[in-house]
mmCIF file of C-alpha atoms in Angstrom:
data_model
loop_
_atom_site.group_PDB
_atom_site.id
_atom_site.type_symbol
_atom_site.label_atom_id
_atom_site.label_comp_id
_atom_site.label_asym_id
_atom_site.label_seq_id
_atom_site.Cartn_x
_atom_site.Cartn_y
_atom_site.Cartn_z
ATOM 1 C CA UNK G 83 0.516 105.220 15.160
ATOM 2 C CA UNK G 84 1.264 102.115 16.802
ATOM 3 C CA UNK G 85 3.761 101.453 14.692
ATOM 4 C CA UNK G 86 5.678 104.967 15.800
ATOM 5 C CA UNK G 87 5.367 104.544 19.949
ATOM 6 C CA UNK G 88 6.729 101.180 19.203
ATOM 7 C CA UNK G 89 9.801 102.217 17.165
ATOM 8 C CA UNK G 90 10.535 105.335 19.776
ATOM 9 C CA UNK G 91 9.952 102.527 22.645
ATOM 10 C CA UNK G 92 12.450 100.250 21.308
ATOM 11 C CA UNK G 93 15.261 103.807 20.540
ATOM 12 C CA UNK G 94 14.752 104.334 24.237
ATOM 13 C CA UNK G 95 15.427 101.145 25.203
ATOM 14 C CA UNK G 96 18.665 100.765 22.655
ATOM 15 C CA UNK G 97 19.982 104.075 24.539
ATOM 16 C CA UNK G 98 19.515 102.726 28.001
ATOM 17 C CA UNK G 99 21.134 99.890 27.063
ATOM 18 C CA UNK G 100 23.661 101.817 25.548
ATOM 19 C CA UNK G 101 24.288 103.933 29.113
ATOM 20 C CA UNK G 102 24.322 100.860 31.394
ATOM 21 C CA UNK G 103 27.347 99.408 29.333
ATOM 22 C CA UNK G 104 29.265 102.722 29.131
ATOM 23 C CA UNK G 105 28.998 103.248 32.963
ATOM 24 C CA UNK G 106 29.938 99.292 33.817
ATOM 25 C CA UNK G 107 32.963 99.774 31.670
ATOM 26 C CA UNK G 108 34.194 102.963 32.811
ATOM 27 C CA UNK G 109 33.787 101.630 36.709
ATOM 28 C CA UNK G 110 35.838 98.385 35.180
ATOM 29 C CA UNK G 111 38.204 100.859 34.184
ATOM 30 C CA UNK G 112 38.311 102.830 37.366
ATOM 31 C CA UNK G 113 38.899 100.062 39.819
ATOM 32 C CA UNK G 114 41.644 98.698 37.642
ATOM 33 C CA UNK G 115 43.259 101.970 37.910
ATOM 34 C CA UNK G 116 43.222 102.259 41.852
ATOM 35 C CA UNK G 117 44.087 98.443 41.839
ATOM 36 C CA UNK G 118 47.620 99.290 39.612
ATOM 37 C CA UNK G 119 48.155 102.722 41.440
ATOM 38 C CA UNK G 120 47.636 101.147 45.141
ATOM 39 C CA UNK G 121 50.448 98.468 44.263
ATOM 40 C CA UNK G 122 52.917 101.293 44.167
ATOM 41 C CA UNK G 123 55.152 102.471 47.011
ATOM 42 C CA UNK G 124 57.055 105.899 48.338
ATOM 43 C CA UNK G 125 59.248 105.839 50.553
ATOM 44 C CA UNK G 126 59.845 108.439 53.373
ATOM 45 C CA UNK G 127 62.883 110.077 53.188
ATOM 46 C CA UNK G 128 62.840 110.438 57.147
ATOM 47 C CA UNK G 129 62.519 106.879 58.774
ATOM 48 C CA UNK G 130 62.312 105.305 55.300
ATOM 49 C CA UNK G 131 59.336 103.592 55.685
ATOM 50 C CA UNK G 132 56.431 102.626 52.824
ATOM 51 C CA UNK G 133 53.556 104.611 52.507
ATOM 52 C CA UNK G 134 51.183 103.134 49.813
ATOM 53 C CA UNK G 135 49.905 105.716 47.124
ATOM 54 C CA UNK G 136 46.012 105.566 45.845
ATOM 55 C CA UNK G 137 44.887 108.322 43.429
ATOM 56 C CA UNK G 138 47.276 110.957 42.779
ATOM 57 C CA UNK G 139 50.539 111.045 45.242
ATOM 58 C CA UNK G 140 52.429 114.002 45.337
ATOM 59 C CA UNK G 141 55.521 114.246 47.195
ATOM 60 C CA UNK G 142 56.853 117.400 48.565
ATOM 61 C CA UNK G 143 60.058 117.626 50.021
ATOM 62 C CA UNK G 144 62.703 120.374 50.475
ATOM 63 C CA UNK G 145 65.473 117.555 50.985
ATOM 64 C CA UNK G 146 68.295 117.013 47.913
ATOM 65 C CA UNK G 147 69.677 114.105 49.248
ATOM 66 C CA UNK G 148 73.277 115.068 48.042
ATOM 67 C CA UNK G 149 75.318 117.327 49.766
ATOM 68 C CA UNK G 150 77.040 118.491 46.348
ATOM 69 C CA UNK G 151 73.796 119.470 45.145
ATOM 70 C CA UNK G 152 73.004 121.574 48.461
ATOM 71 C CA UNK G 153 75.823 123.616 47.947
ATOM 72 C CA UNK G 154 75.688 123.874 44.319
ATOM 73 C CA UNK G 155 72.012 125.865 44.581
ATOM 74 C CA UNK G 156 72.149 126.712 47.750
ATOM 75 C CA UNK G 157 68.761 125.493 48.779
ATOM 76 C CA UNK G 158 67.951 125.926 52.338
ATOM 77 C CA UNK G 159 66.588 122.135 53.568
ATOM 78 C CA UNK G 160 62.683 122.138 55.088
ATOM 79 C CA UNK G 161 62.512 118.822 57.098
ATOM 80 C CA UNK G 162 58.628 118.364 55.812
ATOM 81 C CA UNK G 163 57.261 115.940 53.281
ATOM 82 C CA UNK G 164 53.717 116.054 51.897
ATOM 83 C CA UNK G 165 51.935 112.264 51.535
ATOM 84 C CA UNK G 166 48.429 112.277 49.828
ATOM 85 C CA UNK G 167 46.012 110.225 51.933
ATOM 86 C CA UNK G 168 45.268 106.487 50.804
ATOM 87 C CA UNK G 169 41.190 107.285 50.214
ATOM 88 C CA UNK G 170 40.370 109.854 47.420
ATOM 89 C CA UNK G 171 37.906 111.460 50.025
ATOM 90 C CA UNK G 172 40.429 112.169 52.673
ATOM 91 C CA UNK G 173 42.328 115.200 53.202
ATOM 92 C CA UNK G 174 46.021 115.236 52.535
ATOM 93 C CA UNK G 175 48.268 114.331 55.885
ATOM 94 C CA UNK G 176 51.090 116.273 56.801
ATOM 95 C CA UNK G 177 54.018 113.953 57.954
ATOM 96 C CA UNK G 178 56.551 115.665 60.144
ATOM 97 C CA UNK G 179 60.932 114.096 59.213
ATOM 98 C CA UNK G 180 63.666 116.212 60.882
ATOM 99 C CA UNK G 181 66.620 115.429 59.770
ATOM 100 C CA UNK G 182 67.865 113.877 63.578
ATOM 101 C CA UNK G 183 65.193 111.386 63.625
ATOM 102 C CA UNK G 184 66.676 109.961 60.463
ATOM 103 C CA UNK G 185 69.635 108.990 62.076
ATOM 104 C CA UNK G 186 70.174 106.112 63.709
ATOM 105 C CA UNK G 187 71.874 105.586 67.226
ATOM 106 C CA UNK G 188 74.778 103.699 65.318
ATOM 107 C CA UNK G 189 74.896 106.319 63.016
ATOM 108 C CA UNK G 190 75.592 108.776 66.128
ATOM 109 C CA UNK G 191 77.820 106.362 67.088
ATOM 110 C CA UNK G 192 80.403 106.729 64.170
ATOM 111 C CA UNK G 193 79.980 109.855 63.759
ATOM 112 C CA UNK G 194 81.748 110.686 67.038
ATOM 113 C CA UNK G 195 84.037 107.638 66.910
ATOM 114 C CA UNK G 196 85.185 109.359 63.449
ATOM 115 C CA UNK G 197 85.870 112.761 64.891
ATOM 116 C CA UNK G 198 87.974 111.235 67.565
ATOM 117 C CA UNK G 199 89.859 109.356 65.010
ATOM 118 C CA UNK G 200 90.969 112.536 63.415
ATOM 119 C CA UNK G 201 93.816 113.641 65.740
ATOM 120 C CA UNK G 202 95.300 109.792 65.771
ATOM 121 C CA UNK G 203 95.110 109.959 62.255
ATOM 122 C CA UNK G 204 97.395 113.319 62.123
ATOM 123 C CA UNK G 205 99.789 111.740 64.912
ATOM 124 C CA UNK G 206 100.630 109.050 62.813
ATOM 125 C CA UNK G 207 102.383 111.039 59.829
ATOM 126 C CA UNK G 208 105.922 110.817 60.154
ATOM 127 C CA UNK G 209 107.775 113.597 62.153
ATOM 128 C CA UNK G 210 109.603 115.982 59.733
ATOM 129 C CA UNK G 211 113.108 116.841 60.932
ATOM 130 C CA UNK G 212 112.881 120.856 61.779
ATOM 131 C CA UNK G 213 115.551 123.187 60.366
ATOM 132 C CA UNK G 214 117.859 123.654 62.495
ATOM 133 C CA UNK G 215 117.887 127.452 63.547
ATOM 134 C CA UNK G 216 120.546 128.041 66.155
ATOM 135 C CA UNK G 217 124.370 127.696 65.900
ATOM 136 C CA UNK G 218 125.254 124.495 67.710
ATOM 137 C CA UNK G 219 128.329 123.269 66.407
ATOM 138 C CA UNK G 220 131.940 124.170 66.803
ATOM 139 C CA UNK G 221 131.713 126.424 63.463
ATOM 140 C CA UNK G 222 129.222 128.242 64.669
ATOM 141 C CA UNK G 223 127.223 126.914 61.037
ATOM 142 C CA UNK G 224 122.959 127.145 60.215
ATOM 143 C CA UNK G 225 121.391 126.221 57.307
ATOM 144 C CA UNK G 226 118.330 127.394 55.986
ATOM 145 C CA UNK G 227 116.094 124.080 54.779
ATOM 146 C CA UNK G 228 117.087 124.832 51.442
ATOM 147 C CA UNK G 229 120.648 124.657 51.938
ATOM 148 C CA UNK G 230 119.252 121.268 54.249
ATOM 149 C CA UNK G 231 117.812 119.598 51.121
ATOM 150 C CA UNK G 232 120.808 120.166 48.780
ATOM 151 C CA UNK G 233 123.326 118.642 51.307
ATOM 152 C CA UNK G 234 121.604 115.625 51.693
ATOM 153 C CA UNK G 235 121.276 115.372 48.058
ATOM 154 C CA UNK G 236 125.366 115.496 47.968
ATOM 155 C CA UNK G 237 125.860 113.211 50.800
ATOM 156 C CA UNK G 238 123.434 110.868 49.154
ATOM 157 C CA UNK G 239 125.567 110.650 45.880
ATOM 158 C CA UNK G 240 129.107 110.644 47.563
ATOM 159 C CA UNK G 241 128.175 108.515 50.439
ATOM 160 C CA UNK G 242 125.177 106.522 50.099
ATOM 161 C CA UNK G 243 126.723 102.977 50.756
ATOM 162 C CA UNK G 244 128.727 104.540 53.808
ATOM 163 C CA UNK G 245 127.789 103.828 57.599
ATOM 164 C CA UNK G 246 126.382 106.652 59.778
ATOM 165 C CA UNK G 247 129.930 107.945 60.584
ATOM 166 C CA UNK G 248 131.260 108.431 57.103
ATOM 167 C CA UNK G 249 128.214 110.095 56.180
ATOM 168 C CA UNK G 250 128.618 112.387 59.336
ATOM 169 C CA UNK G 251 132.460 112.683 58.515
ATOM 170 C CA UNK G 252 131.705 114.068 55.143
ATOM 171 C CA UNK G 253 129.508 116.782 55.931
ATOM 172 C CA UNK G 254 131.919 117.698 58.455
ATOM 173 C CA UNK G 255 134.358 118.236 55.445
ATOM 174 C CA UNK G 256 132.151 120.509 54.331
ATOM 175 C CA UNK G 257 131.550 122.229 57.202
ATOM 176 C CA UNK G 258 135.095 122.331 57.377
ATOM 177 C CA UNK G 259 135.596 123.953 53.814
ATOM 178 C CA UNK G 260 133.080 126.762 54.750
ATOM 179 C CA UNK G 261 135.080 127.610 57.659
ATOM 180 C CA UNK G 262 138.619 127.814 56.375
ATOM 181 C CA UNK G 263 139.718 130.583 54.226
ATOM 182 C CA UNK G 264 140.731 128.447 51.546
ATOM 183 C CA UNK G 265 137.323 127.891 50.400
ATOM 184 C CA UNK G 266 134.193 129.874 49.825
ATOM 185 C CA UNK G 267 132.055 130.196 53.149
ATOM 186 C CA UNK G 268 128.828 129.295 51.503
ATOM 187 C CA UNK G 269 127.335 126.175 51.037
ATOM 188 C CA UNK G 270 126.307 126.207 47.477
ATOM 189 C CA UNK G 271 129.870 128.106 46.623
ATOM 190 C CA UNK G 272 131.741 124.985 48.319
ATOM 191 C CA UNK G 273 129.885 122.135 46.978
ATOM 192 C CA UNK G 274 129.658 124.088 43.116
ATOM 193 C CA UNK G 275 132.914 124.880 43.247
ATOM 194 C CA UNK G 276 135.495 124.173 40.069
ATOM 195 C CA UNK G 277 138.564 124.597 38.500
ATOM 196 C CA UNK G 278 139.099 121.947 39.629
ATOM 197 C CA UNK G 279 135.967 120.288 40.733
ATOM 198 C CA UNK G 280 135.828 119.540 43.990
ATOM 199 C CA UNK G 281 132.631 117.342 44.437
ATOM 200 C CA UNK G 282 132.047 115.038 40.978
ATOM 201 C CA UNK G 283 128.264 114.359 42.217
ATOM 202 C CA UNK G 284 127.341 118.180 41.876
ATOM 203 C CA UNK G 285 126.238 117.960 38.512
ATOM 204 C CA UNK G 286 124.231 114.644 39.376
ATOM 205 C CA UNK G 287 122.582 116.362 42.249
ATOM 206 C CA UNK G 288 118.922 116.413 40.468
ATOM 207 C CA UNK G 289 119.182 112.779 40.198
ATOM 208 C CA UNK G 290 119.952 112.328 43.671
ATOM 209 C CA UNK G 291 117.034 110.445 46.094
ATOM 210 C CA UNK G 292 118.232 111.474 49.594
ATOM 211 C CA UNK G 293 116.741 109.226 52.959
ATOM 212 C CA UNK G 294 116.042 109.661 56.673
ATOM 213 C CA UNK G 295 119.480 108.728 56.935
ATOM 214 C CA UNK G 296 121.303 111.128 55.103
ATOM 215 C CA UNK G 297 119.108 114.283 56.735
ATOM 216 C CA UNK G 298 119.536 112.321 60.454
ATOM 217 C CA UNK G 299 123.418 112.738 59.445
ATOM 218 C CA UNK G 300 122.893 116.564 58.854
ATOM 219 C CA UNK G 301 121.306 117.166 61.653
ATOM 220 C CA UNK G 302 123.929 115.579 64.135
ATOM 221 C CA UNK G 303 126.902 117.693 62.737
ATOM 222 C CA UNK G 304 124.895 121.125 62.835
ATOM 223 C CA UNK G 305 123.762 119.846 66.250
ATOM 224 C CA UNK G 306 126.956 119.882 67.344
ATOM 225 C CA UNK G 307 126.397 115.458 68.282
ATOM 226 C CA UNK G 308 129.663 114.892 66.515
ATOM 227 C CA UNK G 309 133.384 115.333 66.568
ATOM 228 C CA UNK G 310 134.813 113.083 64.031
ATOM 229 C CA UNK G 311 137.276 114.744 62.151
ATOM 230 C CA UNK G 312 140.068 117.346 62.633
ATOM 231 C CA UNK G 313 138.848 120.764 61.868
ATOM 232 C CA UNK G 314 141.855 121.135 59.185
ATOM 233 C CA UNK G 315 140.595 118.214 57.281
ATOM 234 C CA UNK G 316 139.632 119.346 54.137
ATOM 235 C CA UNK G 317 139.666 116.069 51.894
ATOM 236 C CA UNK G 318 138.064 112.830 51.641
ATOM 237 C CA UNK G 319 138.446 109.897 48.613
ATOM 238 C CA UNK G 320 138.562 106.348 48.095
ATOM 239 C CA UNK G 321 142.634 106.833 47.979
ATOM 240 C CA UNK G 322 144.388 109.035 50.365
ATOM 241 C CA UNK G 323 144.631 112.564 48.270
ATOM 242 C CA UNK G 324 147.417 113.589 51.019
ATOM 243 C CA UNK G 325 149.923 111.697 53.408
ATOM 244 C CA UNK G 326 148.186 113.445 56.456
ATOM 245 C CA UNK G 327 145.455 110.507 56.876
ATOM 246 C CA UNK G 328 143.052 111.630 59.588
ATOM 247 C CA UNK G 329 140.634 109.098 59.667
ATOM 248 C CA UNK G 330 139.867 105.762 57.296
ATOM 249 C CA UNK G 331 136.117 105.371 58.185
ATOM 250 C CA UNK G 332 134.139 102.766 55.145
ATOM 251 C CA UNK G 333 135.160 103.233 52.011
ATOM 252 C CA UNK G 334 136.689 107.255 52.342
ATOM 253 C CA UNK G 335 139.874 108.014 53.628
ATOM 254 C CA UNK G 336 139.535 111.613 55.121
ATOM 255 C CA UNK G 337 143.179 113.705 54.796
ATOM 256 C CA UNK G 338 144.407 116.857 56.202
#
């Protein structure tokens, strides 16, 4: 009998023992948990601060961060993010971030230094040369910006080496051509013209790389700015094509 309360004694005392150990191990366990978890760190989307996490953190946040993801789904932004509280007791905090606290003063600041940038920004593209509309010039000539483009493309091949005035002086043969009744009275029929040719650099023209400086010279003759030539000269070459020499300006000597 003895022999039995001492055996069931010494179970009991194995299972104690048995308890104690299990419980010191699994608070080992636990506090080595929050110790791990508590060295980790959010941070606030708002003000960016560090919030440290103990237990379970959850983070809930309507912000994407990315503009090309707000328009992609369309999600509508709620400035409010969720933190859980640093004790496993306490109740979870609610932690107010609009979206204008977030930004700084100097952020403020560039933003309305960059939208007065804009319009200097546009007023330093280069000013495009308008199409000239009206009739200005003593042939009563406009061009569509069409007819602008392919001009300079011709002047640019036949005088591209040439000062100003023989530029000038050869659309003003041209202008010239359309006028009299010898040629056609369109541009394209002028400068296309063969049988013969008249203008070698019209089948070139796709090759041709006009400047400033050839529509600036354009836009002078249909503005009526210059008077070089006679209005019967008709020819222009690096040899006199006629014995009526009106003019010898660069390399072009411009006959009637």
């Amino acid at each position: 009998m003895n022999r039995k309360i001492l055996d069931v004694t010494m179970l009991c005392t194995l299972c104690i023992c048995l308890m104690v150990a299990a419980n010191i191990e699994e608070k080992n366990t636990i506090q080595e948990s929050r110790e791990e978890i508590s060295s980790a760190y959010v941070i606030s989307a708002a003000d960016k601060a560090e919030v440290p996490v103990a237990g379970v953190c959850r983070v809930l946040s309507g912000y994407s961060f990315t503009t090309e993801s707000d328009e992609a789904t369309g999600i509508t932004k709620n400035p409010r993010i969720m933190v859980a509280s640093t004790a496993p007791s306490d109740a979870a905090e609610e932690v107010q971030a609009p979206l204008e606290e977030a930004e700084t003063p100097e952020a403020k600041v560039q933003a309305a230094s960059g939208e007065a940038e804009a319009p200097e920004a546009a007023e330093s593209k280069p000013a495009t040369v308008e199409t000239t509309t009206g009739a200005e010039n003593r042939w009563n000539i406009t061009l569509t910006q069409e007819e602008i483009d392919l001009l300079a493309k011709i002047v640019w091949l036949e005088s591209q080496g040439e000062p100003t005035e023989g530029q000038e002086a050869v659309v003003e043969v041209v202008f010239n051509r359309m006028a009299s009744e010898k040629y056609p009275d369109t541009l394209y029929d002028v400068l296309s013209q063969g049988n013969p040719t008249q203008f070698c650099s019209w089948k070139n023209r796709e090759r041709a790389n006009p400047t400033e400086k050839e529509y600036t010279s354009i836009h002078e003759v249909l503005n009526g700015n210059t008077h070089i030539l006679r209005n019967d000269t008709l020819y222009f070459s690096t040899e006199p094509l006629t014995p009526r020499l009106d003019r010898k300006i660069g390399g072009h000597s411009f006959c009637y």
